[in-house]
mmCIF file of C-alpha atoms in Angstrom:
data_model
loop_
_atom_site.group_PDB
_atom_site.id
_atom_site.type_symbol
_atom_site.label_atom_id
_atom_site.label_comp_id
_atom_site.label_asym_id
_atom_site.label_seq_id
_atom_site.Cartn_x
_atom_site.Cartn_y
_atom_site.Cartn_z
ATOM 1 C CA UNK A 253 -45.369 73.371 46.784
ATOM 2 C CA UNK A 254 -45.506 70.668 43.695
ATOM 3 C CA UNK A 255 -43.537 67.510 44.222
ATOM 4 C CA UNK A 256 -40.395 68.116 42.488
ATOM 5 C CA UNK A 257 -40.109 66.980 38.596
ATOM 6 C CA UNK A 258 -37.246 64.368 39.296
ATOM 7 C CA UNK A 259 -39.500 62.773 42.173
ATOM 8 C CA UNK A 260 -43.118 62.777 39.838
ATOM 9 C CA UNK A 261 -41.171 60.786 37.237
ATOM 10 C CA UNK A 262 -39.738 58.518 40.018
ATOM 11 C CA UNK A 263 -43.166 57.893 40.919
ATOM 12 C CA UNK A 264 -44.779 57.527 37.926
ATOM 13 C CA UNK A 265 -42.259 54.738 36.582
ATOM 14 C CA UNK A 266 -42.452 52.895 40.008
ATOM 15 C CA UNK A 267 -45.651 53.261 41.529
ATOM 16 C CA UNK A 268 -47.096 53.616 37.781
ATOM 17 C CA UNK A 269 -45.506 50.441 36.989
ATOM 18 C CA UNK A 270 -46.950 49.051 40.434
ATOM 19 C CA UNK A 271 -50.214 50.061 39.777
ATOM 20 C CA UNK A 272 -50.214 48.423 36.498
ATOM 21 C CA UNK A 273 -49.055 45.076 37.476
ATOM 22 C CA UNK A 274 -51.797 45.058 40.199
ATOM 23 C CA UNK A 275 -54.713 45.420 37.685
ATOM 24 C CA UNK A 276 -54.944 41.959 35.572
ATOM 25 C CA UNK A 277 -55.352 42.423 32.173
ATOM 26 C CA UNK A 278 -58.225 40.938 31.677
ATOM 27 C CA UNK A 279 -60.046 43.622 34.124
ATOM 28 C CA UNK A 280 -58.693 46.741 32.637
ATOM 29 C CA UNK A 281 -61.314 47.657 30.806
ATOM 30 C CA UNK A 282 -63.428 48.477 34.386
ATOM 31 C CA UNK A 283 -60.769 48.888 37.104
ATOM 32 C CA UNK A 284 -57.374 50.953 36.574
ATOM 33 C CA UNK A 285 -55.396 51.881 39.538
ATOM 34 C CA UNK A 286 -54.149 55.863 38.824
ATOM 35 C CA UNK A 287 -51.779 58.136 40.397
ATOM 36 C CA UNK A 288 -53.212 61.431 41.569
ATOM 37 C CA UNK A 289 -50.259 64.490 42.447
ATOM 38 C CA UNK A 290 -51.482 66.643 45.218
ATOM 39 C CA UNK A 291 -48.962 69.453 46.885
ATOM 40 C CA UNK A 292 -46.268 66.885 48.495
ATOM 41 C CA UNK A 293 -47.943 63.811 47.887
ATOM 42 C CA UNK A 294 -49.435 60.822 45.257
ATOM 43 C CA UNK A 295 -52.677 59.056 46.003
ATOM 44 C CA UNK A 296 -53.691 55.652 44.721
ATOM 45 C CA UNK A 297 -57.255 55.605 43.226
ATOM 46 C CA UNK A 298 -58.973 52.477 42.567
ATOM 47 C CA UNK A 299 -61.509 53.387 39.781
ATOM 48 C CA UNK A 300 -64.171 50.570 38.848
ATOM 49 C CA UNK A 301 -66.662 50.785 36.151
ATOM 50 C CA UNK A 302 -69.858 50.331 37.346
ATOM 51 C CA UNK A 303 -73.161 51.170 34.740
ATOM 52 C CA UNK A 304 -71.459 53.028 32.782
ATOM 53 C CA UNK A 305 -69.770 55.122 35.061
ATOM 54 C CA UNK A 306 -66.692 55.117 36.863
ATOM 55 C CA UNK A 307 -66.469 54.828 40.404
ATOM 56 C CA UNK A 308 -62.999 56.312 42.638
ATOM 57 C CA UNK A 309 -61.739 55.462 45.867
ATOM 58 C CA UNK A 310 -58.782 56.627 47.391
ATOM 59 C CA UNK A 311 -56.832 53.770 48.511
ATOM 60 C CA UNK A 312 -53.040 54.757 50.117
ATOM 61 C CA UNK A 313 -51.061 58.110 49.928
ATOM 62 C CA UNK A 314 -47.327 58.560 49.594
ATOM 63 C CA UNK A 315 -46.145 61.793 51.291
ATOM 64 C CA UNK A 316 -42.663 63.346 50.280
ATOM 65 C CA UNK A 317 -40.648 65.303 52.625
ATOM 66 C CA UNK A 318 -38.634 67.282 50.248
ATOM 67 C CA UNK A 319 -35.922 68.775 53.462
ATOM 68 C CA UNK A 320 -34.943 65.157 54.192
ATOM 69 C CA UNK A 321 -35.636 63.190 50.770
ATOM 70 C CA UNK A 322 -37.810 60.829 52.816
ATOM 71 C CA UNK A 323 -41.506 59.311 52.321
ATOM 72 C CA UNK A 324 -44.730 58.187 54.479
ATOM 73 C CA UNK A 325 -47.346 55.809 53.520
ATOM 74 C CA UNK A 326 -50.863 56.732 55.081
ATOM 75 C CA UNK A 327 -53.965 54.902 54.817
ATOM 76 C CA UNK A 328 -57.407 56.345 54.610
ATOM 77 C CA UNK A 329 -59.047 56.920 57.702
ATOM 78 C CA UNK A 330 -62.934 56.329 56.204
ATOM 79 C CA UNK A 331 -65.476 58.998 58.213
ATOM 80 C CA UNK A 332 -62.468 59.740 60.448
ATOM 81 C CA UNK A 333 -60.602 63.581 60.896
ATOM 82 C CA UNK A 334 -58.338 63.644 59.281
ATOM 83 C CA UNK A 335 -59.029 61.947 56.382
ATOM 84 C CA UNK A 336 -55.671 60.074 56.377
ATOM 85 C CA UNK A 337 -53.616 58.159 59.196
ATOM 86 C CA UNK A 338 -49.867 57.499 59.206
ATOM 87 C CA UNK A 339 -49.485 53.427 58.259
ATOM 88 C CA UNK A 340 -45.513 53.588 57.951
ATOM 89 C CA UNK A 341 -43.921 53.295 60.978
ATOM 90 C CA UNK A 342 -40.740 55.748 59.984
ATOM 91 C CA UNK A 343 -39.977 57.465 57.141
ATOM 92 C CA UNK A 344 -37.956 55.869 54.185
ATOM 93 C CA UNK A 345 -35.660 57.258 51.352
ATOM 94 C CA UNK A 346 -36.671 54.485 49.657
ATOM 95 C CA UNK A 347 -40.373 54.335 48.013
ATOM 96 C CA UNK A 348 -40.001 50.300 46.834
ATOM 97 C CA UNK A 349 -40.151 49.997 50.302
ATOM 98 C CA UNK A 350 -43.393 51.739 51.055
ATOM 99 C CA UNK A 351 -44.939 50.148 47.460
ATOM 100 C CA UNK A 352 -44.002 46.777 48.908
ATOM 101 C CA UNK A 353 -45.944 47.312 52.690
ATOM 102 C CA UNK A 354 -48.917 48.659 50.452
ATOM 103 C CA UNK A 355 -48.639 45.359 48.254
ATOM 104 C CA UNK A 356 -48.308 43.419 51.577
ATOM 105 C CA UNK A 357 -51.462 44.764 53.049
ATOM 106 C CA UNK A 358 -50.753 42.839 56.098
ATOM 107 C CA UNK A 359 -53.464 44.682 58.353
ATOM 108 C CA UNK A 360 -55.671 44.766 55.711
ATOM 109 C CA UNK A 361 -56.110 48.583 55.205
ATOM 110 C CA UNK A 362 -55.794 48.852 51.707
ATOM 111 C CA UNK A 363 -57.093 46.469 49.766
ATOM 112 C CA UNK A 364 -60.076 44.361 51.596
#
């Protein structure tokens, strides 16, 4: 089942917004950071242009669990099954949360 309406525009504004400060402006023309909706989820993709052709990798998701109005951030689990592990500790109502421990990148998952 889609994310809800009401919850895609939440994201897009905040995580859009996110993703767009993250990006200098000066780079944009090769790297943009976009928002892909998948069944109860976002993904970050990190797309670089590299000869003249873009390259994508999946960098954190954001799962929604529509029954309790709560979300997960998961980091990608490179040549692991499944392809994504839980990085939140507990689920959160609120997603600046979540966008802040992916900005944070304290263990280093998601952006070295």
């Amino acid at each position: 089942m889609p994310l809800p309406v009401l919850i895609q525009h939440l994201i897009r504004n905040r995580l859009g917004a996110y993703c767009e400060r993250r990006v200098p402006a000066d780079a944009r023309a090769t790297q943009r950071l976009e928002l892909r909706f998948t069944d109860d989820a976002v993904i970050v993709v990190d797309s670089r242009q590299l000869d003249n052709r873009w390259l994508s990798l999946e960098i954190a998701r954001f799962r929604y669990n529509p029954a309790a109005g709560t979300w997960l951030l998961d980091a990608p689990h490179f040549g692991g099954t499944p392809p994504w592990r839980q990085h939140s500790r507990k689920p959160v109502r609120e997603i600046e949360c979540l966008i802040a421990l992916l900005d944070e990148d304290a263990d280093g998952v998601f952006w070295s």
